[in-house]
Amino acid sequence: MATDGLAIERRDATLDVTVDHGDQNLFSVAMVNELSDEVRSAADEPGLRFVRLRSRGAVFCLGREGASREAPPPPRAVRAVAASIAGLNELLQTTPLVVVVEVQGDAAGFGAGLVGNADVAVAAQGARFSFPEILTGYAPTIVIGWLTRTVPRKRAFEMVATGAWVDGETALSDGLITEVVPGARLEARVDERITELAALDATALRDTKTFLSRTRAMDPASAAGASIDSLVLAVAGDGA
Amino acid sequence: MATDGLAIERRDATLDVTVDHGDQNLFSVAMVNELSDEVRSAADEPGLRFVRLRSRGAVFCLGREGASREAPPPPRAVRAVAASIAGLNELLQTTPLVVVVEVQGDAAGFGAGLVGNADVAVAAQGARFSFPEILTGYAPTIVIGWLTRTVPRKRAFEMVATGAWVDGETALSDGLITEVVPGARLEARVDERITELAALDATALRDTKTFLSRTRAMDPASAAGASIDSLVLAVAGDGA
Amino acid sequence: MATDGLAIERRDATLDVTVDHGDQNLFSVAMVNELSDEVRSAADEPGLRFVRLRSRGAVFCLGREGASREAPPPPRAVRAVAASIAGLNELLQTTPLVVVVEVQGDAAGFGAGLVGNADVAVAAQGARFSFPEILTGYAPTIVIGWLTRTVPRKRAFEMVATGAWVDGETALSDGLITEVVPGARLEARVDERITELAALDATALRDTKTFLSRTRAMDPASAAGASIDSLVLAVAGDGA
């Protein structure tokens, strides 16, 4: 692991990613790309089933470096950065690995995107969430691209158009996160969750994640049809 | 009515279905098919407007018979069972009859699917809900096929990937059920709801249910267009 | 402004619309069309960024005139009215202007539609919401066309099939409104919200609203792709 700011190691079935990159844990473009590369290759490693994302310090992640209006970069550079971020968000949703984030403090912008696109997000009490992109002068289109599929529309508008912080209880009732626990319980609670998921049949859990993303955009009747095929394949594969 | 475990009778405008099939009220495949057949034919009977599903005993329904990993059945049998269940779920959503479930105790797996796919679900305090399919070793694809269209994505993942019980209050705020009432009020409350709906114009209520399912997969602008046509047809038919 | 019941004026960047049309603030068809025309033309005026909708009197708006079963009008007239209402709902969602409603009292039917289709809805404590259309004998298809994209399905069914009032807290947790405030704070709170939004870059806010509506019906991967293009265009336009 060569990228400054990210410590990545394999522990049992888990790709364990720890962010440690200054007071705000801002992601550089290199960190975004490194994280994508690691998640993508981990999905092909037979023993790996989980991605655990966590941070050191007072905040989880307040965004990415250079996300300001000063000196707008050339279009080609903007496209590269936007594609990296949108691509990582999609990858977190579509990888067969289960993505668990451990949110020990505030998450904003790109950091809140990691939370929103994970499968499981456990947050410490007091952690808050915001999408402040619009305050830098641009529409947060990358956030809008996925947020309206995660929280109700008026709540999504509120977040992206004001950049306001929402507390954990609101994020929980909106569906942005899975659970709020006392800070002292955070790491142990994520351990418990991964242990619980690790006890399940590995193929079944992988299929669950895959089927969730594969049917994201299907109409209901097609999703029902696909569910039959998927179950038959799973059981037939088992008996073969 | 010839299927063991289901008592089905017509009372006024209601197809009244009572499950009474042992301690867990597990559904056999015959019961699933019988219920589908009855709902399908009831939709063509002019006087019928409602399906009321309820159970005798301590639990509403904890699943279906044989839903375990012991001795995986041949693919053709898996397909038949999966098609029966997915087909019933779709039927409950798309029938013009209003489907009301009266949940007097815990509902799991197939039983929780009946709750989730109904139009109205009134639950007694203390009733809990879970999708434990993954614990038997297979991805609950049939559940995923509809659940992500009913509750927020992270809540759906939580339920299908852990099989954990959720209480009535959580199920209510997630949108899985309509109302929680004291157990002693349950039957009377469902009576009240059906009486209230029965007082409405029968065609209007049927059109409401039909339009809800017909526009499930439409883009918003198309649904707006369809709504105009549907209203014109209803009023024109009335004046004709 | 020539239509009785609507006072419309431009204040700074806001198209300020005040409804004052009798005890129930019922909308005439002329008022619906006037509101649509004004919102549509305001979107082309460079200085305008907001639409603020509010009412005088005890209620916000209890519906539209003539929304009863007495003397069903000819199909052509039904189509014209339905198209006006559905068209206004779509316009509120798709206009690049930010639509803010100030709900000082109960909102029903067409009035609740204004609330649901706005971007921001601030309601005074005590205000309630209902869709009583079915009580007049027709399926509320125009409501169903958009409501199921705003609140969870079982909650939508409950509202359209019973016509029951829901209180502000329920409307808030369902995602129908943005915030509930004490009545004495209502006008000042909406002032604050518009002031806060007005401080943002005008193009960024317009793009935010536009991108929200443009991606409404996209599959998630396409929305992610569109978000990259949109961001590149915004930044490139800025540097040009």
XYZ file of C-alpha atoms in Angstrom:
720
model
C 0.000 0.000 0.000
C 1.740 3.061 -1.269
C -0.721 5.932 -1.001
C -0.212 8.414 1.759
C -3.250 8.722 4.037
C -4.717 5.246 3.571
C -3.687 2.158 5.525
C -5.079 -0.969 3.910
C -4.706 -4.493 5.212
C -6.463 -7.808 4.957
C -7.745 -9.252 8.252
C -9.517 -12.564 7.866
C -12.290 -11.944 5.327
C -12.100 -8.161 5.625
C -10.350 -5.516 3.561
C -9.644 -3.098 6.379
C -9.184 0.489 5.232
C -8.116 3.167 7.681
C -8.043 6.829 6.724
C -5.459 8.936 8.509
C -4.840 12.096 6.555
C -4.716 15.200 8.680
C -7.244 17.095 10.772
C -10.044 16.784 8.243
C -9.134 13.414 6.723
C -9.544 14.942 3.276
C -9.167 12.473 0.396
C -6.663 13.226 -2.339
C -7.467 12.011 -5.842
C -4.762 9.386 -5.365
C -6.568 8.124 -2.271
C -9.889 7.916 -4.137
C -8.279 5.925 -6.929
C -6.338 3.699 -4.530
C -9.485 2.865 -2.617
C -11.305 1.991 -5.847
C -8.451 -0.188 -7.043
C -8.272 -2.041 -3.753
C -12.023 -2.663 -3.547
C -12.121 -3.788 -7.174
C -9.292 -6.274 -6.788
C -10.525 -7.477 -3.385
C -13.787 -8.544 -5.016
C -11.815 -11.116 -7.003
C -9.984 -12.570 -3.995
C -11.808 -15.703 -2.881
C -11.312 -15.177 0.836
C -12.498 -11.585 1.014
C -16.102 -10.738 1.837
C -16.116 -7.361 3.575
C -14.755 -3.854 3.222
C -14.431 -1.946 6.482
C -13.823 1.773 6.188
C -12.798 3.787 9.201
C -10.780 6.835 10.151
C -8.396 8.038 12.802
C -8.978 11.368 14.479
C -11.859 13.622 15.439
C -13.717 13.456 12.135
C -14.485 10.641 9.717
C -13.824 12.633 6.516
C -14.806 16.189 5.619
C -14.421 15.879 1.860
C -11.684 15.808 -0.687
C -8.709 18.044 -1.293
C -9.123 20.919 -3.702
C -12.907 20.926 -3.645
C -13.119 24.685 -3.767
C -13.839 27.335 -6.357
C -10.356 28.834 -6.284
C -8.665 28.411 -9.640
C -11.079 26.124 -11.487
C -9.103 23.304 -13.092
C -9.315 22.491 -16.817
C -12.311 20.394 -17.965
C -10.208 17.294 -18.531
C -9.022 17.344 -14.932
C -12.541 17.978 -13.657
C -13.799 15.007 -15.630
C -11.083 12.756 -14.248
C -11.831 13.688 -10.650
C -15.602 13.476 -11.090
C -15.288 10.096 -12.794
C -13.117 8.803 -9.951
C -15.609 9.829 -7.302
C -18.765 8.774 -9.143
C -17.032 5.534 -10.070
C -16.143 4.770 -6.470
C -19.717 5.459 -5.347
C -21.040 3.067 -7.984
C -18.417 0.496 -7.076
C -19.408 0.540 -3.403
C -23.008 -0.116 -4.447
C -22.271 -2.817 -6.996
C -19.318 -4.758 -5.573
C -20.350 -8.153 -4.204
C -18.353 -7.331 -1.069
C -20.360 -6.003 1.854
C -19.199 -2.456 2.626
C -19.315 -1.403 6.274
C -18.349 2.105 7.388
C -17.450 2.983 10.951
C -18.160 6.660 11.406
C -16.426 7.975 14.493
C -17.074 11.671 13.784
C -18.465 14.137 11.253
C -18.698 13.160 7.595
C -19.118 15.732 4.830
C -19.068 15.850 1.042
C -17.037 12.961 -0.344
C -16.894 11.503 3.193
C -20.680 11.578 3.534
C -20.780 9.901 0.132
C -18.780 6.985 1.501
C -21.361 6.690 4.271
C -24.342 6.924 1.946
C -23.056 4.406 -0.571
C -22.034 1.776 1.979
C -24.293 -1.172 2.766
C -23.992 -0.695 6.518
C -23.086 2.570 8.250
C -22.661 2.571 12.015
C -22.121 6.040 13.451
C -20.973 7.237 16.842
C -23.343 9.492 18.733
C -22.585 13.081 17.869
C -21.420 12.379 14.331
C -23.081 14.665 11.807
C -23.511 14.552 8.028
C -23.546 17.216 5.346
C -23.107 17.861 1.636
C -21.577 21.345 1.515
C -20.560 21.189 -2.175
C -22.965 23.934 -3.251
C -21.223 26.385 -0.917
C -18.180 26.176 -3.207
C -20.219 27.402 -6.154
C -21.176 24.272 -8.073
C -24.244 22.063 -8.107
C -23.417 18.824 -6.236
C -24.493 16.694 -9.178
C -22.405 13.700 -8.151
C -24.207 13.646 -4.806
C -27.623 14.147 -6.390
C -26.865 11.234 -8.725
C -27.174 8.767 -5.836
C -28.669 10.623 -2.833
C -32.212 10.812 -4.233
C -32.164 6.996 -4.422
C -31.228 6.785 -0.728
C -33.263 9.416 1.157
C -36.670 11.001 0.467
C -36.658 13.732 -2.194
C -37.403 16.736 0.058
C -34.729 15.607 2.501
C -32.264 15.232 -0.378
C -33.075 18.744 -1.612
C -32.619 20.136 1.886
C -29.173 18.583 2.208
C -27.784 19.408 -1.230
C -29.267 22.915 -1.502
C -28.292 24.163 1.943
C -25.222 22.147 2.892
C -26.618 22.050 6.438
C -25.446 19.472 8.967
C -27.925 16.794 9.956
C -27.490 14.854 13.151
C -27.325 11.094 13.486
C -30.961 10.650 14.450
C -32.111 12.495 11.343
C -29.658 10.605 9.148
C -30.992 7.373 10.630
C -34.658 8.159 10.036
C -33.809 9.384 6.520
C -32.135 6.070 5.694
C -28.644 7.529 5.203
C -27.146 5.439 8.016
C -27.953 2.112 9.674
C -27.395 2.679 13.382
C -26.164 5.182 15.978
C -24.213 3.874 18.974
C -22.310 5.468 21.846
C -18.803 6.344 20.702
C -17.245 3.941 23.179
C -19.221 1.099 21.608
C -18.478 1.953 17.974
C -15.568 -0.321 17.135
C -17.015 -3.261 19.090
C -20.384 -2.822 17.411
C -18.831 -2.941 13.939
C -16.828 -6.001 15.022
C -20.097 -7.642 16.095
C -21.822 -6.833 12.839
C -19.005 -8.236 10.721
C -18.799 -11.342 12.921
C -22.522 -11.846 12.518
C -22.364 -11.459 8.735
C -19.245 -13.638 8.523
C -21.192 -16.516 10.075
C -23.520 -16.568 7.069
C -22.941 -18.647 3.947
C -20.420 -16.664 1.898
C -22.103 -17.294 -1.441
C -25.519 -16.386 -0.076
C -24.245 -13.078 1.270
C -22.428 -12.301 -1.980
C -25.557 -13.141 -3.970
C -27.625 -10.919 -1.664
C -25.415 -7.907 -2.311
C -25.209 -8.644 -6.022
C -28.961 -9.053 -6.391
C -29.606 -5.800 -4.512
C -27.513 -3.876 -7.022
C -28.555 -5.853 -10.077
C -32.231 -5.055 -9.501
C -31.717 -1.399 -8.548
C -33.166 -0.112 -11.803
C -35.546 -2.936 -12.698
C -39.275 -2.495 -12.769
C -40.955 -4.527 -9.987
C -42.272 -7.312 -12.220
C -38.871 -7.820 -13.837
C -37.213 -7.902 -10.424
C -39.703 -10.570 -9.355
C -38.861 -12.585 -12.447
C -35.132 -12.203 -11.914
C -35.527 -13.318 -8.310
C -36.910 -16.670 -9.412
C -34.037 -17.287 -11.828
C -31.490 -16.251 -9.247
C -32.864 -18.611 -6.616
C -33.031 -21.542 -9.022
C -29.425 -20.940 -10.079
C -28.261 -20.764 -6.472
C -29.933 -23.994 -5.474
C -28.994 -25.802 -8.706
C -25.377 -24.719 -8.284
C -25.496 -26.066 -4.781
C -26.793 -29.438 -5.799
C -24.378 -29.822 -8.706
C -62.218 -24.718 0.129
C -60.160 -27.860 0.090
C -56.688 -26.894 1.262
C -55.682 -27.813 4.746
C -54.611 -24.807 6.816
C -56.594 -22.106 5.018
C -60.195 -21.200 5.756
C -61.625 -18.987 3.030
C -65.077 -17.486 2.979
C -66.872 -14.557 1.424
C -68.366 -12.073 3.876
C -70.107 -9.149 2.217
C -67.501 -7.593 -0.080
C -64.585 -9.352 1.592
C -62.673 -12.503 0.741
C -61.870 -13.534 4.281
C -58.798 -15.767 4.561
C -57.851 -17.321 7.886
C -54.596 -19.203 8.332
C -54.657 -21.963 10.913
C -51.785 -24.335 10.299
C -49.920 -25.315 13.429
C -47.743 -23.471 15.896
C -45.882 -21.471 13.274
C -48.642 -21.134 10.681
C -46.195 -22.219 8.000
C -47.567 -22.124 4.450
C -47.390 -25.244 2.333
C -46.963 -24.814 -1.417
C -50.580 -25.911 -1.777
C -51.629 -23.072 0.539
C -49.631 -20.517 -1.467
C -51.259 -21.680 -4.695
C -54.711 -21.857 -3.167
C -54.404 -18.315 -1.883
C -53.282 -17.081 -5.311
C -56.129 -18.880 -7.058
C -58.707 -17.483 -4.665
C -57.440 -13.909 -4.915
C -57.253 -14.140 -8.706
C -60.795 -15.421 -9.087
C -62.170 -13.076 -6.440
C -60.959 -10.128 -8.521
C -63.457 -11.159 -11.201
C -66.426 -11.443 -8.845
C -68.427 -8.210 -9.043
C -69.318 -8.038 -5.386
C -65.856 -8.549 -3.968
C -63.633 -5.601 -3.114
C -61.360 -6.677 -0.250
C -59.040 -9.479 0.772
C -58.584 -9.847 4.513
C -55.743 -12.067 5.644
C -55.484 -13.174 9.252
C -54.245 -16.044 11.356
C -55.204 -18.029 14.407
C -52.668 -18.617 17.155
C -49.696 -16.877 18.687
C -47.946 -15.933 15.446
C -49.169 -14.585 12.127
C -46.929 -16.759 9.938
C -43.256 -17.660 10.332
C -42.617 -18.721 6.753
C -43.285 -21.662 4.522
C -42.729 -25.357 4.938
C -39.451 -26.798 3.746
C -37.626 -23.489 3.560
C -34.378 -24.960 4.810
C -31.096 -26.115 3.321
C -31.622 -29.790 4.161
C -31.852 -31.838 0.977
C -31.972 -29.161 -1.715
C -34.801 -29.993 -4.118
C -34.265 -30.322 -7.873
C -34.173 -27.059 -9.889
C -37.588 -27.629 -11.427
C -39.181 -27.867 -7.993
C -37.297 -24.795 -6.784
C -38.547 -22.869 -9.790
C -42.130 -23.910 -9.171
C -42.047 -22.856 -5.530
C -40.234 -19.593 -6.242
C -42.657 -18.760 -9.031
C -45.609 -19.428 -6.743
C -44.323 -17.107 -4.049
C -43.105 -14.326 -6.331
C -46.334 -14.610 -8.273
C -48.461 -14.235 -5.147
C -46.466 -11.189 -4.065
C -46.994 -9.585 -7.470
C -50.665 -10.517 -7.417
C -51.216 -8.844 -4.050
C -49.682 -5.670 -5.463
C -51.522 -5.706 -8.770
C -54.970 -7.102 -7.986
C -57.658 -4.398 -8.026
C -58.882 -5.794 -4.695
C -57.653 -3.975 -1.603
C -55.541 -6.351 0.466
C -55.690 -5.888 4.236
C -53.597 -8.005 6.611
C -54.357 -8.369 10.302
C -51.125 -9.253 12.025
C -51.789 -10.638 15.488
C -48.242 -11.854 16.148
C -44.801 -12.306 14.601
C -44.410 -12.506 10.838
C -41.284 -13.895 9.168
C -40.121 -14.847 5.699
C -43.074 -15.657 3.474
C -45.362 -14.337 6.236
C -43.555 -11.009 6.360
C -43.888 -10.948 2.572
C -47.669 -11.101 2.896
C -47.449 -8.093 5.222
C -45.126 -6.140 2.970
C -47.084 -6.724 -0.219
C -50.487 -5.885 1.251
C -52.036 -2.452 0.775
C -52.880 -2.078 4.448
C -51.142 -3.899 7.310
C -52.450 -3.420 10.827
C -50.279 -5.065 13.464
C -50.853 -5.824 17.124
C -48.396 -4.324 19.569
C -45.575 -6.751 20.125
C -45.687 -8.263 16.648
C -42.247 -8.382 15.027
C -41.038 -8.829 11.475
C -38.044 -10.573 9.941
C -36.656 -12.077 6.755
C -34.500 -14.976 8.006
C -34.060 -16.637 4.574
C -30.331 -15.986 4.439
C -29.841 -18.039 7.605
C -30.858 -21.108 5.588
C -27.993 -20.550 3.170
C -29.536 -18.798 0.187
C -29.819 -15.162 -0.836
C -33.424 -14.037 -0.240
C -33.784 -12.817 -3.804
C -37.563 -13.082 -3.810
C -37.704 -10.740 -0.846
C -35.157 -8.346 -2.332
C -37.238 -8.253 -5.510
C -39.958 -6.253 -3.753
C -38.562 -5.084 -0.379
C -36.261 -2.417 -1.819
C -39.360 -0.825 -3.376
C -41.071 -0.699 0.022
C -38.460 0.358 2.614
C -35.288 2.463 2.347
C -32.274 0.641 0.866
C -30.102 0.487 4.011
C -33.050 -0.782 6.040
C -33.730 -3.429 3.380
C -30.088 -4.544 3.457
C -30.200 -4.751 7.253
C -33.260 -6.990 7.185
C -32.253 -9.348 4.374
C -28.574 -9.654 5.327
C -29.026 -10.265 9.040
C -32.455 -11.838 9.372
C -32.895 -9.769 12.530
C -36.316 -9.088 14.000
C -37.593 -5.526 13.795
C -40.328 -4.320 16.094
C -43.585 -2.743 15.051
C -42.456 0.828 15.556
C -39.466 0.314 13.280
C -41.573 -1.490 10.694
C -44.011 1.430 10.814
C -41.403 4.137 10.336
C -39.775 2.055 7.565
C -43.080 1.871 5.669
C -43.453 -1.911 5.961
C -46.735 -1.667 7.898
C -49.557 0.852 8.188
C -50.452 0.973 11.859
C -49.757 -0.601 15.257
C -52.653 -1.036 17.683
C -53.119 -2.748 21.035
C -53.784 -6.438 20.508
C -57.240 -6.180 22.025
C -58.151 -3.578 19.393
C -56.745 -5.412 16.384
C -59.794 -7.145 14.943
C -62.063 -4.165 15.604
C -59.563 -1.804 14.013
C -59.414 -3.868 10.835
C -63.225 -4.032 10.838
C -63.287 -0.238 11.051
C -60.823 0.171 8.213
C -62.736 -2.137 5.907
C -66.021 -0.471 6.818
C -64.504 2.898 6.049
C -63.149 1.742 2.683
C -66.417 -0.066 1.874
C -68.278 3.234 2.157
C -66.319 4.601 -0.796
C -67.374 4.298 -4.416
C -66.373 0.763 -5.456
C -65.101 1.762 -8.887
C -63.091 4.638 -7.488
C -61.377 2.397 -4.955
C -60.679 -0.269 -7.574
C -59.263 2.380 -9.923
C -57.087 3.707 -7.098
C -55.510 0.321 -6.468
C -55.129 -0.374 -10.175
C -53.535 2.989 -10.881
C -51.094 2.548 -8.005
C -49.809 -0.696 -9.496
C -50.035 0.393 -13.122
C -47.747 3.375 -12.513
C -45.252 1.548 -10.257
C -42.545 1.495 -12.897
C -43.458 4.603 -14.901
C -41.238 7.640 -15.040
C -42.877 10.623 -13.285
C -43.887 12.483 -16.456
C -45.502 9.389 -17.947
C -47.375 8.751 -14.696
C -48.641 12.328 -14.817
C -49.827 11.788 -18.387
C -51.488 8.495 -17.524
C -53.260 10.150 -14.602
C -55.015 12.577 -16.923
C -56.232 9.797 -19.240
C -57.377 7.702 -16.316
C -59.412 10.525 -14.808
C -61.044 11.422 -18.119
C -62.015 7.782 -18.672
C -63.474 7.488 -15.186
C -65.607 10.605 -15.537
C -66.599 9.864 -19.130
C -67.628 6.348 -18.149
C -69.685 7.843 -15.394
C -71.538 10.248 -17.634
C -72.146 7.645 -20.348
C -52.041 40.245 -12.471
C -55.615 39.824 -13.518
C -56.861 36.656 -11.886
C -59.096 37.008 -8.902
C -57.732 35.202 -5.818
C -54.028 35.349 -6.639
C -51.737 38.257 -5.831
C -48.434 37.898 -7.646
C -45.475 40.223 -7.355
C -41.743 40.150 -7.825
C -39.671 40.928 -4.733
C -35.939 40.797 -5.325
C -35.270 37.306 -6.736
C -38.640 35.914 -5.650
C -41.912 35.456 -7.473
C -44.188 35.992 -4.504
C -47.614 34.383 -4.884
C -50.320 34.988 -2.312
C -53.584 33.080 -2.385
C -56.574 34.938 -0.990
C -59.741 33.334 -2.254
C -62.376 32.840 0.386
C -62.639 30.710 3.497
C -61.148 27.623 1.886
C -58.773 29.288 -0.566
C -60.100 27.029 -3.295
C -58.307 27.367 -6.632
C -60.341 28.120 -9.744
C -59.101 26.695 -13.044
C -58.123 30.247 -13.986
C -55.959 30.440 -10.871
C -54.259 27.122 -11.680
C -53.478 28.307 -15.201
C -52.370 31.748 -14.052
C -49.977 30.215 -11.540
C -48.521 27.922 -14.215
C -48.103 30.801 -16.661
C -46.372 32.960 -14.077
C -43.993 30.228 -12.928
C -43.175 29.320 -16.527
C -42.393 32.885 -17.570
C -40.543 33.632 -14.326
C -38.114 30.822 -15.126
C -36.965 32.852 -18.141
C -36.424 36.080 -16.200
C -32.723 36.360 -15.358
C -33.212 37.892 -11.933
C -35.736 35.410 -10.603
C -34.649 32.382 -8.599
C -37.483 31.519 -6.200
C -41.214 30.975 -6.131
C -42.830 31.585 -2.753
C -46.380 30.340 -2.356
C -48.461 31.401 0.617
C -52.044 32.058 1.598
C -54.085 34.452 3.665
C -56.608 33.126 6.135
C -57.083 30.137 8.381
C -56.235 27.479 5.808
C -53.557 27.185 3.144
C -55.801 25.693 0.436
C -58.463 23.000 0.701
C -58.607 22.102 -2.973
C -60.051 23.451 -6.158
C -63.476 24.697 -7.082
C -65.922 22.212 -8.545
C -64.054 19.125 -7.385
C -67.228 17.242 -6.581
C -69.346 14.572 -8.211
C -72.354 16.826 -8.783
C -72.998 17.177 -12.509
C -69.949 15.491 -14.036
C -68.570 17.770 -16.732
C -67.988 16.618 -20.323
C -64.746 14.655 -20.996
C -63.120 17.532 -22.836
C -63.540 19.795 -19.822
C -62.276 17.069 -17.474
C -59.203 16.634 -19.628
C -58.486 20.347 -19.638
C -58.718 20.624 -15.865
C -56.716 17.465 -15.226
C -54.038 18.571 -17.675
C -53.803 21.954 -15.964
C -53.315 20.423 -12.528
C -50.959 17.626 -13.565
C -49.051 20.134 -15.677
C -48.600 22.515 -12.755
C -47.388 19.680 -10.515
C -44.808 18.671 -13.127
C -43.808 22.306 -13.635
C -43.136 22.803 -9.927
C -40.860 19.742 -9.987
C -39.038 20.620 -13.198
C -38.718 24.399 -13.175
C -35.177 25.543 -12.388
C -36.695 27.974 -9.867
C -36.688 26.801 -6.254
C -40.286 26.486 -5.077
C -40.934 27.264 -1.406
C -44.379 26.914 0.150
C -45.367 28.577 3.391
C -48.198 26.532 4.871
C -50.008 28.503 7.533
C -52.926 26.097 7.918
C -54.543 22.961 6.525
C -53.804 21.853 2.967
C -56.000 19.370 1.101
C -56.338 17.971 -2.408
C -54.907 20.401 -4.944
C -53.509 22.436 -2.031
C -51.693 19.436 -0.597
C -50.391 18.839 -4.114
C -48.754 22.272 -4.086
C -47.067 21.286 -0.821
C -45.940 17.897 -2.060
C -44.539 19.134 -5.355
C -42.613 22.065 -3.881
C -38.889 21.792 -3.176
C -39.235 23.194 0.334
C -42.416 23.135 2.432
C -42.397 24.850 5.804
C -45.596 24.289 7.785
C -46.981 25.946 10.870
C -47.674 23.703 13.839
C -51.212 22.439 13.643
C -51.396 22.416 9.848
C -52.708 19.118 8.499
C -52.628 17.439 5.102
C -55.083 15.263 3.210
C -56.076 13.990 -0.221
C -59.869 13.667 0.009
C -60.472 13.231 -3.753
C -61.728 9.670 -3.437
C -64.552 10.871 -1.215
C -66.008 12.631 -4.255
C -66.229 9.338 -6.125
C -63.168 9.236 -8.349
C -59.745 7.672 -8.001
C -57.230 10.451 -7.247
C -55.027 9.428 -10.144
C -53.379 12.830 -10.462
C -52.254 12.591 -6.858
C -51.100 8.987 -7.215
C -49.092 10.054 -10.269
C -46.632 11.931 -8.060
C -47.318 10.963 -4.406
C -45.833 7.461 -4.642
C -42.559 9.114 -5.706
C -42.605 11.307 -2.581
C -43.776 9.173 0.353
C -43.534 5.417 1.070
C -46.070 3.260 -0.776
C -48.185 2.139 2.191
C -48.370 5.732 3.438
C -49.425 6.883 -0.028
C -52.148 4.222 -0.152
C -53.377 5.259 3.284
C -53.699 8.890 2.230
C -55.300 8.421 -1.182
C -57.645 5.570 -0.193
C -59.003 7.082 3.006
C -58.706 10.828 2.552
C -57.701 11.017 6.214
C -55.893 14.040 7.629
C -52.292 13.542 8.661
C -50.626 15.900 11.075
C -47.419 17.812 10.488
C -45.187 15.370 12.336
C -46.414 12.483 10.200
C -46.109 14.525 7.017
C -42.555 15.381 8.037
C -41.476 11.821 8.735
C -43.171 10.691 5.506
C -41.161 13.212 3.475
C -44.169 15.276 2.356
C -42.912 18.447 4.050
C -39.531 19.852 5.064
C -40.082 21.421 8.473
C -42.702 22.270 11.105
C -42.339 25.536 13.027
C -44.486 27.444 15.512
C -47.036 29.523 13.634
C -45.559 32.758 14.927
C -42.219 31.825 13.387
C -43.539 30.731 9.993
C -43.048 33.816 7.852
C -39.668 34.627 9.411
C -38.501 31.054 8.927
C -39.359 31.111 5.226
C -37.618 34.511 4.949
C -34.535 32.948 6.520
C -34.587 29.979 4.183
C -34.874 32.125 1.077
C -32.144 34.466 2.341
C -29.901 31.485 2.941
C -30.536 30.050 -0.532
C -30.184 33.508 -2.142
C -26.638 33.732 -0.794
C -25.632 30.754 -2.922
C -24.306 31.000 -6.462
C -27.395 31.461 -8.638
C -26.211 29.131 -11.403
C -25.240 26.419 -8.929
C -28.664 26.493 -7.296
C -30.430 26.466 -10.653
C -28.279 23.531 -11.777
C -29.058 21.704 -8.537
C -32.797 21.959 -9.090
C -32.476 21.098 -12.774
C -30.294 18.069 -12.126
C -32.691 16.792 -9.461
C -35.543 16.761 -11.957
C -33.485 15.641 -14.942
C -32.330 12.488 -13.140
C -35.718 11.645 -11.576
C -36.322 8.706 -13.886
C -32.757 7.675 -14.677
C -31.310 4.383 -13.555
C -28.562 4.900 -10.931
C -25.617 4.225 -13.266
C -26.936 6.662 -15.867
C -27.478 9.304 -13.206
C -23.878 8.810 -12.099
C -22.718 9.261 -15.675
C -24.845 12.358 -16.180
C -23.470 13.830 -12.969
C -19.938 13.764 -14.347
C -20.962 15.510 -17.578
C -22.956 18.095 -15.682
C -20.080 18.963 -13.372
C -17.591 19.233 -16.235
C -19.942 21.544 -18.124
C -20.476 23.740 -15.084
C -16.777 24.159 -14.411
C -15.868 24.535 -18.084
C -18.559 27.181 -18.492
C -17.098 28.947 -15.518
C -13.568 28.999 -16.836
C -14.611 30.073 -20.343
